[in-house]
Amino acid sequence: MNLAGFFIAFFLLIILPYIGLWKLFEKAGVPGWKAIIPIYDISIMLKLSGRPTWWMLLLLIPGLNFLVAIGITIDFVKSYGKLSLGQILGGVVLSFVFFPKWGFDKETTYWGPSASAEFKEKHKKKLAKSSGREWTEAIIFAVVAATLIRTLFIEAYTIPTPSMERSLLVGDFLFVSKVNYGARTPMTPVAFPFAHHTMPLLGTKAYWDGLELPYYRLPGLSEVKKGDVVVFNYPMEADAPLNRPVDKRENYIKRCQGAPGDTIALLHAQVYVNGKAMPNPPGSQLDYIIADNGTPLNPDILDELKVSDYEGNPNHTMTKEAAAKIKTYSNIKSITANIKQPGAADPFNPVFPAATPKYKLDPKNRDFNWNVDNFGPIIIPKKGWTVKLDSLTLPVYGRAIEVYEGNKLEIVNGEIMINGQKTTSYTFKMNYYWMMGDNRHDSADSRYWGFVPEDHIVGKALFIWMSWDENASFFSKIRWSRLFRGIE
């Protein structure tokens, strides 16, 4: 959001509500200046509404605090005789409009604490609700509660691609925790409930990008750890033609293989972190080349061992255990993992950072001789880490510096310019992660687009609550053995 947009948002969301609150306090005989003292203003609102002061403690509980804040606002506007559904919604959603409007409206007066028995008895006729209004309020409350739960606590997610097989299968339905890493507050707050970025049926945007808030994350139970299965927003959308706001980009799911500050490398498809081999994920797969004696394997055996064949890939994809089993059959001469050799780049399947040649100091410089099975080593950026920028590091870190951290990076006469200033180093503002799919030869992941910034992290995958096999027969479509299975 540009500077003008920031000041407009600040005026609308901060200044105007406090001006209105000042005038409303005065209508209740409370000095208006108390409205601009944070925390103290909430205690005054509770007092004027007839609610106990200890309610302020509920505002310290993440998730619950949003519901409590809405409740406090509803009681407060009712205390000024704003009892209709439209007025209540206006006070909660558009306080920057209605608080000043009511504050300067001579006909708006303070009626007394709306939560008190006296208030309810005195205004019971006006407080009476029709069945239609009761249903409307119940639906609105359900939508608000569900949205808060989805935003702050837990969200459902579906596995759409085979990049995590056989750990996770296409058709697995997961619950993703927002609490583990701390919920990311909405960066695009004006959006249609339950729609991610596109309206169902209509195909139009489900959000308004005229207001984008800065990245902020609530305290979590832990940091992202190596081995965690993580849902995050697709980083490559950041500089793609269809550039959505961060929290509205496509959701991806991969396994974290490297944390901020780690040195990561791949050798013969084995991941090494800080010089030590990482445990291979359970169910991880590779492509294998099978040579038989002229008698091919029985397709039933391939099905039993859950061997996959993907369109455009002539080789079979399977786990290490399945390959070992196939090797024991008498008609199999050899079975070999289709692993590329180190020191040989693949021009037909280029990996990071070959896909971003704009960050070469000299266009004549050669690309790194990396491929999907042999990569690095490189250091994953950590907040506060300073990297020396030269012909070797700029191709690796240039995109993160410019695209994710919002700097203007240029190469002028062989010199590196960041925001118009010549520089030879850069200090990172965010933490970054290295994400990879368990299905190593059929996964678009950090090997192709590099680091995942912390503001793209959505949550941690917890467990599978449903699994649906689209290709199975009618009575076998539900994978019963996968229901309510935890994710390793």
Coordinates of C-alpha atoms in Angstrom, one line a residue, residues 19-413:
I19 CA -13.6 11.5 16.8
G20 CA -17.0 9.9 17.0
L21 CA -16.2 8.1 20.3
W22 CA -15.1 11.5 21.8
K23 CA -18.5 13.1 20.9
L24 CA -20.5 10.0 22.1
F25 CA -18.6 10.0 25.5
E26 CA -19.6 13.6 25.9
K27 CA -23.3 12.8 25.3
A28 CA -23.1 10.4 28.2
G29 CA -21.5 13.0 30.5
V30 CA -17.9 11.6 30.2
P31 CA -15.0 13.9 29.2
G32 CA -14.4 13.3 25.5
W33 CA -10.5 13.2 25.9
K34 CA -10.9 9.8 27.6
A35 CA -11.9 8.3 24.3
I36 CA -8.4 8.7 22.9
I37 CA -6.6 6.9 25.7
P38 CA -6.1 3.2 24.6
I39 CA -7.5 0.5 26.9
Y40 CA -9.0 3.2 29.2
D41 CA -11.5 4.0 26.4
I42 CA -12.7 0.4 26.4
S43 CA -13.3 0.4 30.2
I44 CA -15.4 3.5 29.7
M45 CA -17.4 1.8 26.9
L46 CA -18.0 -1.2 29.2
K47 CA -19.1 1.1 32.0
L48 CA -21.5 3.0 29.8
S49 CA -22.9 -0.4 28.5
G50 CA -23.3 -1.9 31.9
R51 CA -20.8 -4.7 31.4
P52 CA -18.2 -5.7 34.0
T53 CA -14.7 -4.3 33.7
W54 CA -13.2 -7.8 33.8
W55 CA -14.4 -8.3 30.3
M56 CA -11.2 -6.5 29.3
L57 CA -9.3 -9.6 30.2
L58 CA -11.2 -11.5 27.5
L59 CA -9.6 -9.2 25.0
L60 CA -6.2 -10.8 25.7
I61 CA -7.3 -14.2 24.4
P62 CA -6.5 -14.6 20.7
G63 CA -9.5 -15.4 18.6
L64 CA -12.0 -14.8 21.4
N65 CA -11.0 -11.2 21.6
F66 CA -12.6 -10.4 18.2
L67 CA -15.9 -11.8 19.3
V68 CA -15.7 -9.9 22.6
A69 CA -14.8 -6.7 20.8
I70 CA -17.9 -7.1 18.6
G71 CA -20.1 -7.7 21.7
I72 CA -18.7 -4.6 23.4
T73 CA -19.4 -2.5 20.4
I74 CA -23.0 -3.8 20.0
D75 CA -23.8 -3.1 23.7
F76 CA -22.2 0.4 23.3
V77 CA -24.3 1.4 20.3
K78 CA -27.5 0.0 21.9
S79 CA -26.8 2.3 24.8
Y80 CA -27.4 5.2 22.5
G81 CA -30.7 3.8 21.2
K82 CA -29.3 2.2 18.1
L83 CA -31.3 -0.9 18.2
S84 CA -32.1 -1.8 14.6
L85 CA -30.1 -4.5 12.8
G86 CA -28.8 -1.9 10.3
Q87 CA -27.6 0.4 13.0
I88 CA -25.9 -2.4 14.9
L89 CA -24.1 -3.6 11.7
G90 CA -23.2 -0.1 10.9
G91 CA -21.6 0.5 14.3
V92 CA -19.6 -2.7 14.1
V93 CA -18.5 -2.7 10.5
L94 CA -18.5 1.0 9.6
S95 CA -17.7 2.6 12.9
F96 CA -15.6 5.3 11.0
V97 CA -18.9 6.4 9.4
F98 CA -21.5 5.9 12.1
F99 CA -19.6 6.9 15.2
P100 CA -18.9 10.4 13.9
K101 CA -22.4 10.6 12.4
W102 CA -24.1 9.8 15.7
G103 CA -21.6 11.8 17.7
F104 CA -22.5 15.0 15.9
D105 CA -26.2 14.1 15.5
K106 CA -28.2 16.3 18.0
E107 CA -31.1 13.7 18.1
T108 CA -28.7 10.9 19.3
T109 CA -28.7 10.7 23.1
Y110 CA -27.4 8.4 25.7
W111 CA -30.2 6.1 26.9
G112 CA -28.4 4.3 29.7
P113 CA -26.5 1.0 30.1
S114 CA -28.0 -1.4 27.5
A115 CA -26.9 -4.5 29.4
S116 CA -28.8 -3.5 32.6
A117 CA -32.2 -5.0 33.6
E118 CA -33.6 -1.5 33.9
F119 CA -32.8 -0.7 30.3
K120 CA -34.2 -4.0 29.0
E121 CA -37.5 -3.4 30.9
K122 CA -37.8 0.2 29.9
H123 CA -37.3 -0.5 26.2
K124 CA -38.6 -4.0 25.9
K125 CA -41.0 -3.0 23.1
K126 CA -38.3 -1.6 21.0
L127 CA -36.0 -4.5 21.9
A128 CA -38.5 -7.1 20.8
K129 CA -37.4 -8.9 17.6
S130 CA -39.4 -10.5 14.8
S131 CA -38.6 -14.1 13.9
G132 CA -37.1 -12.8 10.6
R133 CA -34.7 -10.6 12.5
E134 CA -33.8 -13.4 14.9
W135 CA -32.9 -15.6 11.9
T136 CA -31.0 -12.8 10.2
E137 CA -28.9 -12.1 13.4
A138 CA -28.3 -15.8 13.9
I139 CA -27.0 -16.2 10.3
I140 CA -24.8 -13.1 10.6
F141 CA -23.4 -14.3 13.9
A142 CA -22.7 -17.8 12.4
V143 CA -20.9 -16.2 9.4
V144 CA -18.8 -14.0 11.7
A145 CA -18.0 -16.8 14.1
A146 CA -17.1 -19.2 11.3
T147 CA -15.0 -16.6 9.6
L148 CA -13.1 -15.9 12.8
I149 CA -12.5 -19.6 13.4
R150 CA -11.3 -20.1 9.8
T151 CA -9.1 -17.0 10.0
L152 CA -7.6 -17.5 13.5
F153 CA -7.9 -21.2 14.5
I154 CA -8.4 -23.9 11.9
E155 CA -9.3 -24.2 8.2
A156 CA -10.1 -27.1 5.8
Y157 CA -7.8 -27.8 2.9
T158 CA -7.9 -30.2 0.0
I159 CA -4.9 -31.9 -1.7
P160 CA -5.3 -31.1 -5.4
T161 CA -2.1 -32.5 -6.9
P162 CA 0.2 -35.5 -6.3
S163 CA 3.2 -33.5 -5.2
M164 CA 3.1 -34.9 -1.6
E165 CA 2.4 -38.5 -2.5
R166 CA 2.5 -41.0 -1.0
S167 CA 2.5 -39.0 2.3
L168 CA -0.7 -37.2 1.2
L169 CA -2.9 -38.2 -1.6
V170 CA -5.0 -36.4 -4.1
G171 CA -8.5 -36.2 -2.5
D172 CA -7.3 -36.0 1.1
F173 CA -9.2 -33.4 3.1
L174 CA -7.1 -31.8 5.8
F175 CA -7.5 -29.5 8.8
V176 CA -4.8 -26.8 8.9
S177 CA -4.0 -25.2 12.2
K178 CA -3.5 -21.4 12.3
V179 CA -2.6 -21.6 16.0
N180 CA 0.6 -23.5 15.8
Y181 CA 2.6 -20.8 14.0
G182 CA 0.3 -18.0 15.1
A183 CA -2.6 -16.8 13.0
R184 CA -1.8 -14.3 10.2
T185 CA -4.2 -11.3 10.5
P186 CA -6.1 -10.6 7.2
M187 CA -4.0 -8.5 4.9
T188 CA -7.0 -8.0 2.6
P189 CA -9.7 -7.4 5.1
V190 CA -12.6 -6.6 2.7
A191 CA -13.5 -9.9 1.3
F192 CA -16.5 -12.2 0.7
P193 CA -16.8 -14.8 3.5
F194 CA -15.6 -18.4 2.8
A195 CA -14.3 -17.5 -0.7
H196 CA -10.5 -17.5 -1.1
H197 CA -9.8 -15.3 -4.1
T198 CA -12.6 -16.0 -6.6
M199 CA -16.4 -15.9 -6.3
P200 CA -18.0 -19.3 -6.9
L201 CA -20.0 -19.5 -10.2
L202 CA -19.4 -15.8 -11.0
G203 CA -15.6 -16.1 -11.4
T204 CA -15.0 -12.6 -10.2
K205 CA -12.7 -11.4 -7.5
A206 CA -13.9 -12.3 -4.0
Y207 CA -12.0 -9.4 -2.3
W208 CA -11.4 -5.7 -2.6
D209 CA -7.7 -4.8 -3.0
G210 CA -8.3 -1.1 -2.5
L211 CA -7.3 -1.7 1.2
E212 CA -4.3 -3.8 2.1
L213 CA -3.0 -4.0 5.6
P214 CA 0.6 -4.8 6.6
Y215 CA 1.7 -8.3 7.6
Y216 CA 1.2 -9.2 11.2
R217 CA 1.1 -12.6 12.9
L218 CA -0.4 -13.4 16.3
P219 CA 1.8 -15.3 18.8
G220 CA 1.9 -19.0 18.0
L221 CA 2.7 -22.3 19.8
S222 CA 6.0 -22.8 17.9
E223 CA 8.0 -21.8 14.9
V224 CA 7.9 -23.6 11.6
K225 CA 10.1 -26.7 12.1
K226 CA 12.0 -28.8 9.6
G227 CA 9.8 -31.8 8.8
D228 CA 6.5 -29.9 9.3
V229 CA 3.9 -30.2 6.5
V230 CA 3.0 -26.5 5.8
V231 CA 0.3 -24.7 3.9
F232 CA 1.5 -21.4 2.3
N233 CA 0.6 -19.0 -0.4
Y234 CA 2.3 -19.6 -3.8
P235 CA 5.3 -17.3 -3.9
M236 CA 5.6 -17.1 -7.7
E237 CA 2.4 -15.1 -7.9
A238 CA 4.3 -12.2 -6.4
D239 CA 5.8 -11.0 -9.7
A240 CA 3.4 -12.9 -12.1
P241 CA 1.0 -11.1 -14.4
L242 CA -1.9 -12.2 -12.1
N243 CA -0.5 -10.7 -8.9
R244 CA -3.0 -11.1 -6.1
P245 CA -2.4 -9.8 -2.5
V246 CA -0.3 -12.2 -0.5
D247 CA -3.2 -13.8 1.5
K248 CA -5.2 -14.2 -1.7
R249 CA -2.6 -16.2 -3.6
E250 CA -3.1 -19.9 -4.3
N251 CA -2.6 -22.2 -1.3
Y252 CA 0.3 -24.7 -1.7
I253 CA 1.2 -27.5 0.7
K254 CA 4.8 -28.9 1.0
R255 CA 7.2 -30.1 3.7
C256 CA 9.6 -27.7 5.3
Q257 CA 13.1 -28.9 4.7
G258 CA 15.0 -25.8 5.8
A259 CA 14.5 -23.1 8.4
P260 CA 15.9 -19.5 8.5
G261 CA 19.7 -19.5 8.8
D262 CA 20.1 -23.1 7.6
T263 CA 22.4 -24.1 4.9
I264 CA 20.6 -26.5 2.6
A265 CA 21.9 -28.8 -0.2
L266 CA 20.7 -31.7 -2.3
L267 CA 23.1 -34.5 -3.4
H268 CA 21.7 -37.5 -5.3
A269 CA 18.2 -36.5 -4.3
Q270 CA 19.1 -36.6 -0.6
V271 CA 18.5 -33.4 1.4
Y272 CA 21.3 -32.1 3.6
V273 CA 20.8 -29.4 6.2
N274 CA 23.9 -27.9 7.8
G275 CA 25.9 -30.8 6.5
K276 CA 23.7 -33.5 7.9
A277 CA 21.4 -35.8 5.9
M278 CA 17.7 -35.1 6.7
P279 CA 15.4 -38.0 7.4
N280 CA 13.4 -38.9 4.3
P281 CA 9.7 -38.3 4.8
P282 CA 7.5 -41.4 5.2
G283 CA 6.0 -42.2 1.9
S284 CA 8.4 -40.1 -0.2
Q285 CA 8.6 -41.1 -3.8
L286 CA 11.1 -41.0 -6.8
D287 CA 10.9 -42.0 -10.4
Y288 CA 12.4 -45.5 -11.2
I289 CA 13.5 -47.0 -14.4
I290 CA 12.5 -50.7 -14.6
A291 CA 14.2 -53.2 -16.9
D292 CA 12.5 -56.6 -17.3
N293 CA 13.4 -59.8 -19.2
G294 CA 10.7 -59.2 -21.7
T295 CA 7.8 -60.1 -19.4
P296 CA 6.4 -57.0 -17.9
L297 CA 5.1 -56.7 -14.3
N298 CA 1.6 -57.7 -13.6
P299 CA -0.5 -54.4 -13.4
D300 CA -2.1 -55.8 -10.2
I301 CA 1.3 -55.9 -8.5
L302 CA 1.8 -52.2 -9.5
D303 CA -1.6 -51.4 -8.0
E304 CA -0.9 -53.3 -4.9
L305 CA 2.4 -51.5 -4.3
K306 CA 0.7 -48.2 -5.1
V307 CA 3.0 -47.4 -8.0
S308 CA 2.0 -44.2 -9.8
D309 CA 2.2 -43.3 -13.5
Y310 CA 1.9 -39.7 -14.4
E311 CA 1.1 -38.3 -17.8
G312 CA 4.2 -37.3 -19.7
N313 CA 6.5 -39.3 -17.5
P314 CA 7.6 -42.6 -19.0
N315 CA 9.0 -43.9 -15.7
H316 CA 7.2 -45.4 -12.7
T317 CA 6.9 -43.4 -9.5
M318 CA 7.1 -45.2 -6.2
T319 CA 8.5 -45.4 -2.7
K320 CA 11.8 -46.9 -1.8
E321 CA 10.1 -49.8 -0.2
A322 CA 8.0 -50.5 -3.3
A323 CA 11.1 -50.5 -5.5
A324 CA 12.8 -53.0 -3.2
K325 CA 9.8 -55.3 -3.4
I326 CA 9.7 -55.1 -7.3
K327 CA 13.4 -55.9 -7.4
T328 CA 12.7 -59.4 -5.9
Y329 CA 10.6 -60.5 -8.9
S330 CA 12.3 -62.9 -11.2
N331 CA 11.3 -61.1 -14.4
I332 CA 13.0 -57.9 -13.2
K333 CA 16.6 -57.4 -14.4
S334 CA 17.1 -54.1 -12.7
I335 CA 15.3 -51.2 -11.1
T336 CA 17.1 -47.9 -10.8
A337 CA 16.1 -44.6 -9.3
N338 CA 16.1 -42.0 -12.1
I339 CA 18.4 -39.6 -10.3
K340 CA 20.3 -36.9 -12.2
Q341 CA 24.1 -36.6 -11.8
P342 CA 25.7 -33.7 -10.0
G343 CA 27.4 -30.9 -11.9
A344 CA 25.0 -31.0 -14.8
A345 CA 22.3 -28.4 -15.3
D346 CA 19.1 -29.5 -17.1
P347 CA 18.2 -26.8 -19.7
F348 CA 14.8 -28.5 -20.3
N349 CA 13.9 -28.4 -16.6
P350 CA 15.8 -25.4 -15.1
V351 CA 15.8 -24.9 -11.4
F352 CA 16.2 -21.9 -9.2
P353 CA 17.8 -19.4 -9.7
A354 CA 18.1 -20.0 -13.5
A355 CA 14.5 -19.0 -13.9
T356 CA 15.3 -15.4 -12.8
P357 CA 18.3 -14.4 -15.0
K358 CA 17.6 -10.7 -14.4
Y359 CA 19.7 -10.8 -11.2
K360 CA 22.9 -11.7 -12.9
L361 CA 25.6 -9.1 -12.5
D362 CA 26.8 -10.0 -16.0
P363 CA 24.5 -11.7 -18.5
K364 CA 27.5 -13.7 -19.7
N365 CA 27.9 -15.4 -16.3
R366 CA 27.1 -19.1 -16.4
D367 CA 24.2 -20.5 -14.4
F368 CA 24.8 -22.8 -11.5
N369 CA 25.2 -26.4 -12.5
W370 CA 22.2 -27.4 -10.4
N371 CA 19.3 -29.8 -11.1
V372 CA 16.3 -31.2 -9.2
D373 CA 18.5 -33.9 -7.5
N374 CA 21.7 -31.9 -6.9
F375 CA 21.3 -28.4 -5.6
G376 CA 23.2 -25.8 -3.5
P377 CA 24.5 -25.4 -0.9
I378 CA 22.8 -22.1 -0.2
I379 CA 22.0 -20.3 3.0
I380 CA 18.3 -19.7 3.7
P381 CA 17.8 -16.0 4.7
K382 CA 17.1 -15.2 8.3
K383 CA 15.7 -11.9 9.6
G384 CA 18.6 -9.7 10.5
W385 CA 21.1 -11.7 8.4
T386 CA 23.4 -9.6 6.2
V387 CA 24.5 -11.1 2.9
K388 CA 27.4 -9.8 0.8
L389 CA 26.1 -9.1 -2.7
D390 CA 28.2 -10.2 -5.6
S391 CA 28.0 -12.2 -8.8
L392 CA 27.5 -15.5 -6.9
T393 CA 24.9 -14.3 -4.3
L394 CA 22.8 -11.8 -6.2
P395 CA 21.2 -14.5 -8.5
V396 CA 20.2 -16.4 -5.4
Y397 CA 18.9 -13.6 -3.2
G398 CA 18.0 -10.8 -5.7
R399 CA 14.4 -11.9 -6.1
A400 CA 13.7 -12.1 -2.4
I401 CA 15.3 -8.6 -1.9
E402 CA 13.2 -7.0 -4.7
V403 CA 9.9 -9.0 -4.8
Y404 CA 9.3 -10.2 -1.3
E405 CA 11.0 -7.3 0.7
G406 CA 9.7 -4.5 -1.6
N407 CA 12.9 -2.9 -2.7
K408 CA 13.9 -1.5 -6.1
L409 CA 16.9 -3.5 -7.3
E410 CA 18.8 -2.5 -10.4
I411 CA 22.1 -3.4 -12.0
V412 CA 23.7 -0.2 -13.4
N413 CA 27.1 -0.5 -15.2

